CSV table of C-alpha atoms in Angstrom, one decimal:
chain,number,residue,atom,x,y,z
L,5,MET,CA,95.9,-39.1,22.4
L,6,THR,CA,97.6,-35.8,21.3
L,7,ALA,CA,101.2,-35.1,21.0
L,8,ASP,CA,101.0,-33.0,24.1
L,9,ASP,CA,99.6,-35.9,26.0
L,10,THR,CA,102.5,-38.2,24.9
L,11,TYR,CA,105.2,-35.6,25.6
L,12,GLY,CA,103.6,-34.8,29.0
L,13,ARG,CA,104.1,-38.5,30.0
L,14,LEU,CA,107.8,-38.3,29.5
L,15,ASP,CA,108.1,-36.5,32.9
L,16,ASP,CA,105.8,-39.0,34.6
L,17,ASP,CA,107.8,-41.3,36.9
L,18,ASP,CA,104.9,-43.8,36.9
L,19,TYR,CA,104.4,-44.1,33.1
L,20,PRO,CA,105.4,-47.6,32.0
L,21,ALA,CA,107.7,-46.5,29.1
L,22,TYR,CA,110.4,-49.1,29.2
L,23,THR,CA,110.3,-52.6,27.8
L,24,MET,CA,111.9,-55.4,29.8
L,25,GLY,CA,114.9,-55.6,27.5
L,26,ARG,CA,115.5,-51.8,27.7
L,27,ALA,CA,115.0,-51.8,31.4
L,28,ALA,CA,117.5,-54.7,31.9
L,29,GLU,CA,120.0,-52.9,29.6
L,30,MET,CA,119.7,-49.6,31.5
L,31,LEU,CA,120.2,-51.4,34.8
L,32,GLY,CA,123.1,-53.5,33.6
L,33,THR,CA,121.3,-56.7,34.6
L,34,THR,CA,119.4,-59.5,33.1
L,35,GLN,CA,115.7,-59.9,32.2
L,36,GLY,CA,115.7,-62.8,34.6
L,37,PHE,CA,116.6,-60.5,37.5
L,38,LEU,CA,113.7,-58.3,36.6
L,39,ARG,CA,111.4,-61.4,36.5
L,40,ALA,CA,112.8,-62.5,39.9
L,41,ILE,CA,112.0,-59.2,41.6
L,42,GLY,CA,108.6,-59.2,40.0
L,43,GLU,CA,108.0,-62.7,41.4
L,44,ALA,CA,109.1,-61.5,44.8
L,45,ARG,CA,106.4,-58.7,44.4
L,46,LEU,CA,108.9,-55.9,44.8
L,47,ILE,CA,107.6,-54.4,41.6
L,48,THR,CA,104.7,-55.2,39.4
L,49,PRO,CA,105.3,-54.1,35.8
L,50,LEU,CA,102.3,-53.1,33.7
L,51,ARG,CA,101.6,-55.2,30.6
L,52,SER,CA,101.2,-53.8,27.1
L,53,ALA,CA,98.3,-54.9,24.9
L,54,GLY,CA,100.5,-57.7,23.7
L,55,GLY,CA,101.3,-58.9,27.2
L,56,HIS,CA,104.8,-57.6,27.4
L,57,ARG,CA,106.2,-56.1,30.6
L,58,ARG,CA,106.6,-52.4,30.8
L,59,TYR,CA,108.5,-50.6,33.5
L,60,SER,CA,108.3,-47.0,34.8
L,61,ARG,CA,111.2,-44.9,35.9
L,62,TYR,CA,110.1,-45.3,39.5
L,63,GLN,CA,110.2,-49.1,39.1
L,64,LEU,CA,113.6,-48.9,37.6
L,65,ARG,CA,114.9,-46.9,40.6
L,66,ILE,CA,113.5,-49.7,42.9
L,67,ALA,CA,115.1,-52.4,40.7
L,68,ALA,CA,118.4,-50.5,40.8
L,69,ARG,CA,118.3,-50.5,44.6
L,70,ALA,CA,117.6,-54.2,44.6
L,71,ARG,CA,120.5,-54.8,42.2
L,72,GLU,CA,122.8,-52.8,44.5
L,73,LEU,CA,121.9,-54.9,47.5
L,74,VAL,CA,122.2,-58.2,45.5
L,75,ASP,CA,125.6,-57.0,44.1
L,76,HIS,CA,126.8,-56.7,47.7
L,77,GLY,CA,125.8,-60.3,48.5
L,78,THR,CA,122.3,-59.9,49.8
L,79,PRO,CA,120.0,-62.7,48.6
L,80,ILE,CA,117.3,-61.4,46.3
L,81,GLU,CA,114.4,-62.2,48.6
L,82,ALA,CA,116.1,-60.4,51.5
L,83,ALA,CA,116.9,-57.5,49.2
L,84,CYS,CA,113.3,-57.2,48.2
L,85,ARG,CA,112.2,-57.3,51.9
L,86,ILE,CA,114.8,-54.7,52.9
L,87,ILE,CA,113.5,-52.3,50.1
L,88,ILE,CA,109.9,-52.8,51.2
L,89,LEU,CA,110.8,-52.1,54.8
L,90,GLU,CA,112.8,-49.0,53.8
L,91,ASP,CA,109.8,-47.7,51.9
L,92,GLN,CA,107.5,-48.4,54.8
L,93,LEU,CA,109.9,-46.5,57.2
L,94,LYS,CA,110.0,-43.5,54.8
L,95,GLU,CA,106.2,-43.4,54.6
L,96,ALA,CA,105.9,-43.6,58.4
L,97,GLN,CA,108.4,-40.8,58.8
L,98,ARG,CA,106.5,-38.7,56.3
L,99,ILE,CA,103.2,-39.2,58.2
L,100,ASN,CA,104.9,-38.4,61.6
L,101,ALA,CA,106.3,-35.2,60.2
L,102,GLU,CA,102.8,-34.3,59.0
L,103,TYR,CA,101.4,-34.9,62.4
L,104,ARG,CA,104.1,-32.8,64.1
L,105,ASP,CA,103.5,-30.0,61.6
L,106,ALA,CA,99.7,-30.1,62.3
L,107,ALA,CA,100.2,-30.2,66.0
L,108,ALA,CA,102.7,-27.3,65.9
L,109,SER,CA,100.3,-25.2,63.8
L,110,ALA,CA,97.3,-26.0,66.0
L,111,ASN,CA,99.2,-25.0,69.1
L,112,PRO,CA,102.0,-22.5,68.2
L,113,THR,CA,102.8,-21.4,71.7
L,114,ALA,CA,103.7,-25.0,72.8
L,115,ALA,CA,106.2,-25.2,69.9
L,116,ALA,CA,108.0,-22.1,71.1
């Protein structure tokens, strides 16, 4: 791996760059919280060669959303389910928008 490869990964939201301790510190939470959302299958951290959990920036954003919901009194299992449903809704809306755009470009007179 070259230095360019390493530095290029710094912009990769999916690169597992953060240890569990660092991730917990950044989120202002405990390592137990990160384990709990992992057990609820909200996020699945990658493992280092030594078996340690590694988190990506994308996973940290999801964990931060879970923490926000839990801080407002939502049980952790419910918070995880809410986030999964929010993600599914966002994906469905993206797909619907693609279909609308495709239909509009296939029949431009109908859109006018």
